[in-house]
Short mmCIF file of C-alpha atoms in Angstrom, two decimals:
data_model
loop_
_atom_site.label_atom_id
_atom_site.label_comp_id
_atom_site.label_asym_id
_atom_site.label_seq_id
_atom_site.Cartn_x
_atom_site.Cartn_y
_atom_site.Cartn_z
CA MET A 1 -10.05 -9.58 38.39
CA THR A 2 -11.79 -12.64 36.96
CA ALA A 3 -11.03 -15.38 34.47
CA LYS A 4 -13.52 -17.70 32.78
CA THR A 5 -13.09 -21.45 32.64
CA ALA A 6 -12.00 -23.52 29.68
CA LYS A 7 -14.32 -24.94 27.06
CA THR A 8 -13.60 -28.51 26.10
CA ALA A 9 -12.85 -28.99 22.42
CA PRO A 10 -14.66 -31.69 20.42
CA THR A 11 -11.87 -34.22 20.83
CA ALA A 12 -11.46 -37.80 21.94
CA THR A 13 -9.06 -36.65 24.66
CA THR A 14 -10.72 -35.87 27.96
CA ALA A 15 -9.52 -32.48 29.17
CA PRO A 16 -9.23 -31.67 32.86
CA THR A 17 -11.77 -29.36 34.38
CA ALA A 18 -10.74 -25.93 35.60
CA THR A 19 -10.12 -26.95 39.19
CA GLY A 20 -6.40 -26.37 39.49
CA ARG A 21 -5.58 -30.09 39.53
CA PRO A 22 -2.33 -31.15 37.80
CA THR A 23 -2.80 -31.61 34.08
CA GLY A 24 -0.96 -34.92 33.81
CA HIS A 25 1.37 -33.43 31.18
CA ALA A 26 4.92 -32.27 31.77
CA ARG A 27 4.21 -29.01 29.93
CA VAL A 28 1.42 -26.90 28.45
CA GLN A 29 1.33 -25.31 25.00
CA ILE A 30 -1.01 -22.34 24.54
CA PHE A 31 -1.81 -21.51 20.90
CA GLU A 32 -3.31 -18.03 20.51
CA VAL A 33 -5.39 -17.57 17.36
CA SER A 34 -7.86 -15.05 15.93
CA THR A 35 -8.55 -16.31 12.38
CA LEU A 36 -9.39 -19.65 10.81
CA TYR A 37 -6.51 -19.20 8.34
CA GLY A 38 -4.15 -18.80 11.28
CA ALA A 39 -5.68 -21.81 13.01
CA ALA A 40 -5.18 -23.83 9.82
CA THR A 41 -1.52 -22.79 9.77
CA LEU A 42 -1.10 -24.00 13.36
CA ALA A 43 -2.93 -27.25 12.60
CA ALA A 44 -0.56 -27.92 9.69
CA ALA A 45 2.48 -27.23 11.88
CA ILE A 46 1.13 -29.58 14.56
CA ASP A 47 0.42 -32.30 11.97
CA ALA A 48 3.95 -31.89 10.64
CA GLY A 49 5.40 -32.54 14.10
CA GLN A 50 6.74 -29.01 14.60
CA PHE A 51 5.37 -28.91 18.15
CA GLY A 52 6.35 -32.42 19.20
CA ALA A 53 4.25 -35.50 19.80
CA PRO A 54 0.61 -35.07 20.93
CA GLU A 55 1.20 -36.90 24.20
CA ASP A 56 4.13 -34.69 25.18
CA ALA A 57 2.08 -31.62 26.13
CA ARG A 58 -1.41 -30.44 26.92
CA ARG A 59 -2.46 -28.24 24.02
CA ILE A 60 -4.80 -25.30 24.54
CA LEU A 61 -6.35 -23.32 21.70
CA LEU A 62 -6.83 -19.77 22.98
CA VAL A 63 -9.35 -18.05 20.71
CA SER A 64 -9.35 -14.25 20.55
CA ASN A 65 -11.87 -12.07 18.72
CA ASN A 66 -10.00 -8.84 18.03
CA ALA A 67 -12.77 -7.07 16.08
CA ALA A 68 -13.60 -3.54 17.20
CA ILE A 69 -17.00 -4.78 18.43
CA PRO A 70 -16.52 -8.52 19.04
CA GLU A 71 -20.17 -9.03 19.95
CA THR A 72 -21.30 -8.11 16.42
CA SER A 73 -18.61 -9.95 14.45
CA LEU A 74 -18.39 -13.53 13.26
CA ARG A 75 -16.94 -15.83 15.90
CA LEU A 76 -14.13 -18.16 14.92
CA ASP A 77 -16.03 -21.17 16.22
CA ALA A 78 -18.84 -20.34 13.77
CA MET A 79 -16.54 -20.77 10.78
CA THR A 80 -17.01 -23.89 8.67
CA GLY A 81 -14.18 -26.32 9.41
CA TYR A 82 -13.35 -24.90 12.84
CA ASP A 83 -14.52 -28.05 14.63
CA ARG A 84 -12.04 -30.16 12.69
CA ILE A 85 -9.17 -27.83 13.60
CA ALA A 86 -10.19 -27.90 17.27
CA THR A 87 -9.78 -31.69 17.50
CA ARG A 88 -6.02 -31.18 17.63
CA PHE A 89 -6.29 -29.51 21.05
CA HIS A 90 -7.18 -30.78 24.49
CA ASP A 91 -9.06 -27.59 25.40
CA VAL A 92 -10.42 -24.45 23.78
CA ILE A 93 -10.47 -21.26 25.84
CA ASP A 94 -12.20 -17.99 24.92
CA TRP A 95 -9.73 -15.18 25.61
CA ASN A 96 -12.45 -12.52 25.37
CA GLU A 97 -14.38 -14.23 28.16
CA ALA A 98 -11.22 -14.76 30.21
CA ILE A 99 -10.45 -11.03 30.35
CA HIS A 100 -14.01 -9.69 30.23
CA PRO A 101 -14.94 -6.81 30.24
CA HIS A 102 -11.64 -5.76 28.67
CA HIS A 103 -10.98 -5.80 24.92
CA PRO A 104 -8.29 -8.18 23.59
CA ALA A 105 -6.69 -5.48 21.45
CA THR A 106 -6.17 -3.07 24.34
CA TRP A 107 -5.89 -5.09 27.54
CA ALA A 108 -2.54 -5.93 29.07
CA PRO A 109 -1.67 -6.38 32.74
CA ARG A 110 0.23 -3.76 34.68
CA PRO A 111 3.76 -5.07 35.38
CA GLU A 112 3.07 -5.41 39.10
CA GLU A 113 -0.16 -7.35 38.39
CA ALA A 114 1.27 -9.86 35.87
CA PRO A 115 2.23 -12.52 38.49
CA LEU A 116 -1.25 -12.32 40.01
CA TRP A 117 -2.88 -12.74 36.58
CA GLN A 118 -0.72 -15.79 35.94
CA ARG A 119 -1.97 -17.36 39.16
CA VAL A 120 -5.55 -16.56 38.14
CA PHE A 121 -5.16 -18.19 34.73
CA ARG A 122 -3.26 -21.18 36.08
CA THR A 123 -6.13 -21.84 38.47
CA ALA A 124 -8.96 -21.16 35.99
CA TRP A 125 -7.35 -23.22 33.22
CA ALA A 126 -6.05 -26.03 35.45
CA LEU A 127 -2.44 -25.48 34.41
CA GLY A 128 -1.02 -26.49 37.76
CA THR A 129 2.69 -25.78 37.97
CA ALA A 130 3.50 -27.08 34.48
CA PRO A 131 5.81 -24.93 32.34
CA VAL A 132 3.92 -23.01 29.65
CA GLU A 133 5.00 -22.53 26.05
CA LEU A 134 3.31 -19.75 24.08
CA VAL A 135 2.56 -19.84 20.35
CA VAL A 136 1.20 -16.47 19.23
CA GLU A 137 0.50 -14.25 16.25
CA SER A 138 1.51 -10.57 16.00
CA ILE A 139 3.84 -10.55 19.01
CA GLN A 140 4.21 -6.76 18.77
CA VAL A 141 0.58 -6.14 19.79
CA ASN A 142 -2.07 -7.53 22.14
CA PRO A 143 -3.24 -10.15 22.92
CA ALA A 144 0.15 -11.75 22.21
CA ARG A 145 2.01 -9.07 24.19
CA ALA A 146 -0.38 -9.48 27.11
CA LEU A 147 0.14 -13.25 27.18
CA ALA A 148 3.90 -12.84 27.03
CA ALA A 149 3.71 -10.44 29.97
CA VAL A 150 1.49 -12.73 32.05
CA PHE A 151 3.59 -15.85 31.41
CA ALA A 152 6.83 -13.96 31.76
CA GLU A 153 9.07 -17.02 31.99
CA SER A 154 7.54 -18.83 28.99
CA THR A 155 9.23 -19.47 25.67
CA VAL A 156 7.50 -17.86 22.70
CA ASP A 157 7.04 -19.07 19.14
CA VAL A 158 5.44 -16.75 16.60
CA TYR A 159 3.46 -17.88 13.59
CA ALA A 160 2.64 -15.68 10.62
CA ASP A 161 -0.93 -15.38 9.39
CA GLY A 162 -0.32 -14.39 5.78
CA LEU A 163 1.98 -12.08 3.86
CA MET A 164 2.86 -9.74 6.73
CA SER A 165 5.73 -12.03 7.78
CA TYR A 166 7.71 -10.68 4.82
CA GLY A 167 7.62 -7.18 6.28
CA PRO A 168 9.52 -5.76 9.26
CA THR A 169 8.40 -5.95 12.87
CA ARG A 170 5.90 -3.16 13.50
CA GLU A 171 7.79 -1.73 16.46
CA GLU A 172 10.67 -2.54 18.78
CA LEU A 173 9.93 -5.30 21.26
CA PRO A 174 10.84 -5.11 24.93
CA GLN A 175 14.02 -7.08 25.50
CA SER A 176 12.17 -9.19 28.07
CA ILE A 177 10.01 -10.55 25.23
CA ALA A 178 12.45 -10.43 22.32
CA CYS A 179 14.96 -12.69 24.08
CA ARG A 180 12.33 -15.41 24.51
CA VAL A 181 11.17 -15.68 20.87
CA GLY A 182 12.52 -18.90 19.40
CA ARG A 183 10.94 -19.39 15.97
CA LEU A 184 8.87 -17.71 13.30
CA LEU A 185 6.68 -20.32 11.64
CA HIS A 186 5.36 -19.26 8.26
CA LEU A 187 3.89 -20.56 5.04
CA ASP A 188 5.99 -20.51 1.87
CA LEU A 189 3.56 -18.12 0.17
CA VAL A 190 6.26 -16.49 -1.97
CA PRO A 191 8.89 -19.15 -2.66
CA GLY A 192 12.40 -17.81 -2.19
CA LEU A 193 11.37 -14.71 -0.24
CA ARG A 194 12.71 -14.70 3.34
CA PRO A 195 10.68 -13.01 6.11
CA LEU A 196 11.96 -9.80 7.67
CA LEU A 197 9.66 -10.17 10.68
CA LEU A 198 11.72 -10.56 13.89
CA SER A 199 14.95 -10.99 11.92
CA GLU A 200 16.53 -8.10 13.86
CA TYR A 201 16.38 -10.31 16.96
CA GLY A 202 18.04 -13.26 15.26
CA VAL A 203 14.79 -15.25 15.11
CA GLU A 204 15.02 -17.95 12.49
CA PRO A 205 12.07 -18.48 10.12
CA GLU A 206 10.78 -22.05 9.86
CA LEU A 207 8.56 -23.18 6.99
CA VAL A 208 5.29 -24.97 7.63
CA PRO A 209 5.31 -27.77 5.02
CA ASP A 210 3.17 -27.13 1.95
CA ASP A 211 1.68 -30.62 1.91
CA ALA A 212 0.61 -30.36 5.55
CA PHE A 213 -1.12 -27.01 4.99
CA ARG A 214 -2.84 -28.16 1.82
CA ALA A 215 -4.10 -31.25 3.66
CA VAL A 216 -5.63 -29.04 6.37
CA LEU A 217 -7.31 -26.86 3.74
CA THR A 218 -8.78 -29.99 2.16
CA GLU A 219 -10.02 -31.08 5.58
CA ILE A 220 -11.73 -27.71 6.11
CA ALA A 221 -13.30 -27.89 2.64
CA GLU A 222 -14.69 -31.35 3.41
CA ALA A 223 -16.55 -29.83 6.33
CA ALA A 224 -18.47 -27.70 3.81
CA GLU A 225 -20.01 -30.79 2.23
CA GLY A 226 -23.73 -30.14 1.89
CA ASP A 227 -23.41 -26.40 2.65
CA ARG A 228 -26.21 -24.70 0.71
CA GLN A 229 -24.13 -21.70 -0.33
CA VAL A 230 -21.29 -23.87 -1.56
CA THR A 231 -23.71 -26.12 -3.43
CA ALA A 232 -25.28 -23.08 -5.09
CA ALA A 233 -21.83 -21.81 -6.06
CA VAL A 234 -20.82 -25.13 -7.58
CA ASP A 235 -24.09 -25.29 -9.51
CA ALA A 236 -23.38 -21.83 -10.95
CA GLU A 237 -20.22 -23.28 -12.57
CA PRO A 238 -18.13 -20.18 -11.82
CA THR A 239 -14.77 -19.65 -13.48
CA ALA A 240 -13.65 -16.58 -11.51
CA LEU A 241 -13.64 -15.64 -7.82
CA LEU A 242 -13.42 -12.04 -6.61
CA LEU A 243 -11.98 -11.35 -3.15
CA GLY A 244 -13.32 -8.45 -1.14
CA GLN A 245 -11.20 -6.88 1.59
CA TYR A 246 -11.87 -4.37 4.35
CA LEU A 247 -9.91 -1.35 3.12
CA ALA A 248 -12.68 1.06 4.07
CA SER A 249 -12.75 -0.32 7.61
CA LEU A 250 -9.00 0.34 7.82
CA GLY A 251 -9.47 3.89 6.55
CA ILE A 252 -7.35 3.23 3.44
CA LEU A 253 -10.23 3.80 1.01
CA THR A 254 -13.68 5.26 1.44
CA ALA A 255 -16.67 2.91 1.31
CA ASP A 256 -17.57 4.25 -2.14
CA GLU A 257 -14.01 3.72 -3.39
CA GLU A 258 -13.92 0.16 -2.10
CA GLU A 259 -17.29 -0.52 -3.71
CA GLU A 260 -15.93 0.78 -7.02
CA LEU A 261 -12.84 -1.42 -6.57
CA HIS A 262 -15.02 -4.53 -6.40
CA ILE A 263 -16.96 -3.41 -9.48
CA ARG A 264 -13.67 -2.98 -11.36
CA MET A 265 -12.76 -6.56 -10.41
CA LEU A 266 -16.03 -7.81 -11.85
CA ARG A 267 -15.70 -5.80 -15.04
CA GLY A 268 -12.13 -7.00 -15.48
CA ALA A 269 -13.20 -10.62 -15.08
CA ALA A 270 -16.01 -10.08 -17.58
CA ALA A 271 -13.62 -8.48 -20.07
CA ALA A 272 -11.37 -11.55 -19.70
CA GLY A 273 -14.28 -13.74 -20.83
CA HIS A 274 -15.71 -14.98 -17.52
CA THR A 275 -19.51 -15.19 -17.52
CA SER A 276 -20.05 -16.79 -14.09
CA VAL A 277 -18.35 -15.11 -11.14
CA ILE A 278 -18.27 -15.60 -7.35
CA PHE A 279 -17.82 -12.63 -5.03
CA LYS A 280 -16.43 -13.46 -1.58
CA PRO A 281 -16.89 -10.33 0.55
CA HIS A 282 -14.92 -9.73 3.69
CA PRO A 283 -17.05 -10.47 6.78
CA THR A 284 -17.01 -6.78 7.78
CA ALA A 285 -18.07 -5.47 4.37
CA PRO A 286 -21.40 -3.59 4.20
CA ALA A 287 -24.30 -5.35 2.51
CA ARG A 288 -24.67 -2.65 -0.12
CA TYR A 289 -21.53 -3.91 -1.84
CA SER A 290 -23.50 -6.92 -3.02
CA THR A 291 -26.28 -4.71 -4.37
CA ALA A 292 -23.87 -2.56 -6.40
CA LEU A 293 -22.10 -5.63 -7.73
CA ASN A 294 -25.37 -7.22 -8.81
CA GLU A 295 -26.21 -4.12 -10.83
CA ALA A 296 -22.75 -4.14 -12.43
CA ALA A 297 -23.08 -7.86 -13.20
CA ASP A 298 -26.41 -7.31 -14.94
CA GLN A 299 -24.86 -4.58 -17.06
CA ALA A 300 -21.89 -6.79 -17.97
CA GLY A 301 -24.02 -9.86 -18.69
CA VAL A 302 -22.29 -11.86 -15.93
CA ARG A 303 -23.89 -14.36 -13.57
CA LEU A 304 -22.90 -13.29 -10.06
CA THR A 305 -23.00 -15.48 -6.96
CA VAL A 306 -22.32 -13.74 -3.65
CA LEU A 307 -20.93 -15.99 -0.92
CA ASP A 308 -20.94 -14.29 2.46
CA GLY A 309 -21.09 -17.38 4.64
CA PRO A 310 -18.59 -18.38 7.34
CA LEU A 311 -16.19 -20.03 4.91
CA LEU A 312 -12.55 -19.60 3.95
CA ALA A 313 -11.93 -18.52 0.37
CA GLU A 314 -9.76 -21.63 0.08
CA THR A 315 -12.88 -23.77 0.55
CA PHE A 316 -14.19 -22.35 -2.73
CA TYR A 317 -10.90 -23.17 -4.46
CA GLU A 318 -11.35 -26.78 -3.38
CA ARG A 319 -15.04 -27.05 -4.26
CA CYS A 320 -15.46 -24.75 -7.27
CA ARG A 321 -12.04 -24.96 -8.97
CA PRO A 322 -12.02 -21.43 -10.46
CA THR A 323 -9.64 -20.57 -13.28
CA LEU A 324 -9.13 -17.00 -12.05
CA VAL A 325 -8.89 -15.31 -8.65
CA VAL A 326 -8.97 -11.52 -8.48
CA GLY A 327 -8.22 -9.30 -5.52
CA CYS A 328 -6.34 -6.25 -4.36
CA PHE A 329 -3.64 -7.65 -2.07
CA SER A 330 -5.38 -10.39 -0.13
CA THR A 331 -3.28 -13.31 1.11
CA ALA A 332 -5.98 -15.59 -0.33
CA MET A 333 -4.82 -14.55 -3.81
CA VAL A 334 -1.35 -15.92 -3.18
CA THR A 335 -2.77 -19.06 -1.56
CA ALA A 336 -4.75 -19.68 -4.76
CA SER A 337 -1.64 -19.63 -6.92
CA VAL A 338 0.79 -21.41 -4.57
CA TYR A 339 -1.44 -24.22 -3.28
CA TYR A 340 -3.96 -24.63 -6.10
CA GLY A 341 -2.14 -23.43 -9.21
CA VAL A 342 -4.94 -20.97 -9.99
CA PRO A 343 -3.95 -17.92 -12.09
CA VAL A 344 -4.43 -14.65 -10.18
CA ALA A 345 -4.73 -10.98 -11.08
CA ARG A 346 -4.82 -7.76 -9.08
CA VAL A 347 -6.93 -4.61 -9.27
CA GLY A 348 -6.33 -1.25 -7.59
CA THR A 349 -2.96 -1.83 -5.91
CA ASP A 350 -1.48 1.32 -7.43
CA ALA A 351 -4.21 3.49 -5.88
CA VAL A 352 -3.86 1.82 -2.49
CA LEU A 353 -0.07 2.24 -2.60
CA ALA A 354 -0.58 5.96 -3.13
CA ARG A 355 -3.05 6.20 -0.24
CA LEU A 356 -1.47 3.94 2.37
CA THR A 357 -0.37 5.85 5.47
CA PRO A 358 1.75 6.01 7.48
CA TYR A 359 4.61 4.65 5.43
CA GLU A 360 5.36 2.02 8.10
CA ASN A 361 1.80 0.63 7.82
CA SER A 362 2.08 -3.17 8.13
CA ASN A 363 0.02 -3.64 4.96
CA ARG A 364 2.75 -2.02 2.85
CA VAL A 365 4.88 -5.11 2.28
CA PRO A 366 1.94 -7.43 1.41
CA LEU A 367 0.73 -4.72 -0.96
CA THR A 368 4.20 -4.31 -2.48
CA VAL A 369 4.63 -8.05 -2.96
CA VAL A 370 1.29 -8.50 -4.72
CA ASP A 371 1.75 -5.37 -6.84
CA HIS A 372 5.19 -6.54 -7.95
CA ILE A 373 4.51 -10.20 -8.77
CA VAL A 374 0.81 -10.39 -9.71
CA PRO A 375 -0.39 -9.10 -13.12
CA ASP A 376 -2.79 -6.15 -13.30
CA LEU A 377 -6.16 -7.38 -14.59
CA GLU A 378 -6.94 -4.04 -16.22
CA THR A 379 -3.80 -3.76 -18.35
CA GLY A 380 -4.59 -6.73 -20.57
CA THR A 381 -1.46 -8.68 -19.57
CA GLY A 382 -3.58 -11.60 -18.37
CA PRO A 383 -3.60 -13.50 -15.07
CA ALA A 384 -0.70 -15.74 -14.07
CA VAL A 385 0.63 -18.11 -11.42
CA PRO A 386 3.46 -15.90 -10.05
CA GLY A 387 5.68 -18.53 -8.40
CA ALA A 388 8.89 -17.16 -6.90
CA GLY A 389 8.58 -13.78 -8.59
CA PRO A 390 11.25 -11.73 -10.37
CA GLN A 391 14.82 -11.31 -9.13
CA THR A 392 13.97 -7.75 -8.09
CA LEU A 393 11.45 -8.92 -5.48
CA THR A 394 13.81 -9.69 -2.57
CA PRO A 395 15.89 -6.49 -2.85
CA LEU A 396 12.70 -4.45 -3.30
CA VAL A 397 11.05 -5.91 -0.20
CA ARG A 398 14.21 -5.42 1.86
CA ALA A 399 14.54 -1.80 0.68
CA VAL A 400 10.89 -1.06 1.49
CA GLY A 401 11.34 -2.80 4.84
CA PHE A 402 14.35 -0.63 5.65
CA CYS A 403 12.44 2.54 4.77
CA MET A 404 9.57 1.41 6.99
CA GLN A 405 11.72 0.58 10.03
CA ALA A 406 15.20 1.98 9.48
CA LYS A 407 16.09 2.01 13.19
CA LEU A 408 15.32 -1.70 13.55
CA HIS A 409 17.27 -2.70 10.43
CA PRO A 410 20.39 -0.48 10.15
CA LEU A 411 22.29 -3.29 8.39
CA LEU A 412 19.94 -2.97 5.41
CA ARG A 413 20.97 0.61 4.65
CA GLU A 414 23.87 -0.20 2.33
CA GLU A 415 21.92 -2.60 0.13
CA THR A 416 18.96 -0.20 0.10
CA VAL A 417 21.23 2.55 -1.20
CA ARG A 418 22.52 0.26 -3.97
CA PHE A 419 18.98 -0.73 -4.93
CA LEU A 420 17.72 2.86 -5.05
CA GLU A 421 20.74 3.97 -7.07
CA GLU A 422 20.21 1.16 -9.57
CA TYR A 423 16.53 1.95 -10.09
CA GLN A 424 16.62 5.72 -9.67
CA GLY A 425 14.32 7.20 -12.30
CA ASP A 426 12.42 3.93 -12.80
CA VAL A 427 8.76 4.96 -12.62
CA ASP A 428 7.55 1.46 -11.76
CA MET A 429 9.91 1.20 -8.78
CA ALA A 430 9.35 4.79 -7.65
CA ARG A 431 5.76 4.14 -6.58
CA TYR A 432 6.95 1.88 -3.76
CA PHE A 433 8.83 4.71 -2.04
CA ASP A 434 7.97 8.09 -0.56
CA VAL A 435 10.42 10.78 -1.68
CA GLU A 436 10.10 12.75 1.55
CA ARG A 437 10.81 9.65 3.62
CA LEU A 438 13.82 8.89 1.42
CA GLY A 439 14.96 12.44 2.08
CA ARG A 440 14.62 12.13 5.84
CA LEU A 441 16.64 8.91 5.72
CA GLY A 442 19.31 10.45 3.47
CA LEU A 443 18.67 7.95 0.68
CA PRO A 444 18.98 8.33 -3.11
CA GLY A 445 15.91 9.81 -4.77
CA GLY A 446 14.81 11.65 -1.66
CA GLN A 447 13.79 15.24 -1.27
CA ALA A 448 13.32 17.39 1.77
CA ALA A 449 9.79 17.76 3.10
CA PRO A 450 8.31 21.19 2.27
CA ARG A 451 8.07 23.60 5.16
CA ALA A 452 4.57 24.23 6.44
CA GLY A 453 4.75 27.91 5.55
CA GLY A 454 5.78 27.13 2.00
CA SER A 455 2.89 24.70 1.64
CA ARG A 456 0.41 27.31 2.81
CA LEU A 457 1.90 29.83 0.38
CA ARG A 458 1.57 27.40 -2.54
CA ARG A 459 -2.05 26.68 -1.62
CA THR A 460 -2.75 30.40 -1.45
CA LEU A 461 -1.16 31.00 -4.85
CA THR A 462 -3.07 28.07 -6.33
CA ARG A 463 -6.40 29.45 -5.07
CA SER A 464 -5.47 32.90 -6.40
CA GLY A 465 -4.62 31.47 -9.80
CA ARG A 466 -8.04 29.77 -10.00
CA SER A 467 -9.99 32.91 -9.09
#
């Protein structure tokens, strides 16, 4: 059992070395983070005073790389703008190093070992006997669950990294953790829509102020001054930005299907009159996506600039000022409209909705939100700045949330029944629900799942009919 020592952040505050000496602060705040977007959210909350005055606590940024193979993925500290975020903390600690050789997504202490691990970390990170407050993302999974188990007496705040806060908690939390969660901090990405995450435990959502978050995004963009890729993008005078995701990596689409999705984005932008386009691939996307897109751009007569550097999409909004952002259901689409007033459009959400499994997949609510409020680029309706969305959005999200996690949200059943009865037969609404799941839950519009024998018989008859 080993734990690595802390790395000092680039800050004017001198952090204590990992010797076990008292920290000099009455308490310690540990902020667990795995993405720059999440770190920016925390920085905005800190700047807005949502974690108290800087001198009141020693602040530790605990960086976790949750990629399947962390050694081959982009490190958070390599992202442009990271250094500016890190100045808000007294220390930066690498969680992967602290628990090496274990993986952050799978490691958690055995219950009988948790007190020993706390002593190890308190010594390695010079926490002394100060009370620890945890600020984590995705409390239902590791590393947040592991931290909550190690620091079993600590209070817990959760912050939401994107649209998933509007969906239900992925699974039931142990009471020993649920009773300690105080707040859910989230961005107002869809004005008027209230998060379902952790609501079953009475956790109150708390907005991170828009102006504070936008200021942090501007700060990150300033760090890209002189970046060669950004300079090249600005010189290309792009009017549209295409957002790649990692749907193939998640097993939602095949690599070929995701490649075709990006090509459809480009063709849609070209059809809308855009002749200079930026493509921002996801860091895990294969290089051949760029090759296929270049060929499609040549055919469409579009100038394509591929930006695969360690930059947030929001940095391009600041520096390039596009007039269109296209994606499938990326949070960066909503950020473009809410914080920059850029019109957005979606491509391929209907296909992903049909393929997303299991029904309780955490991507379902972000996908539903984007599909419901963002115009489809390929239907000719034109991009838009969605704002608060239609009146149907809140009841739709709550109904989908109930169907995803009915046991966690029994109080939503009655309003879900009313919603399904009102929109029964509506083809547009029907695609958000699975009829067999509705049947299992005894909800309007549901049908019983076919028996396995009947399915085999139908397949046999179908093959016979084709022969």
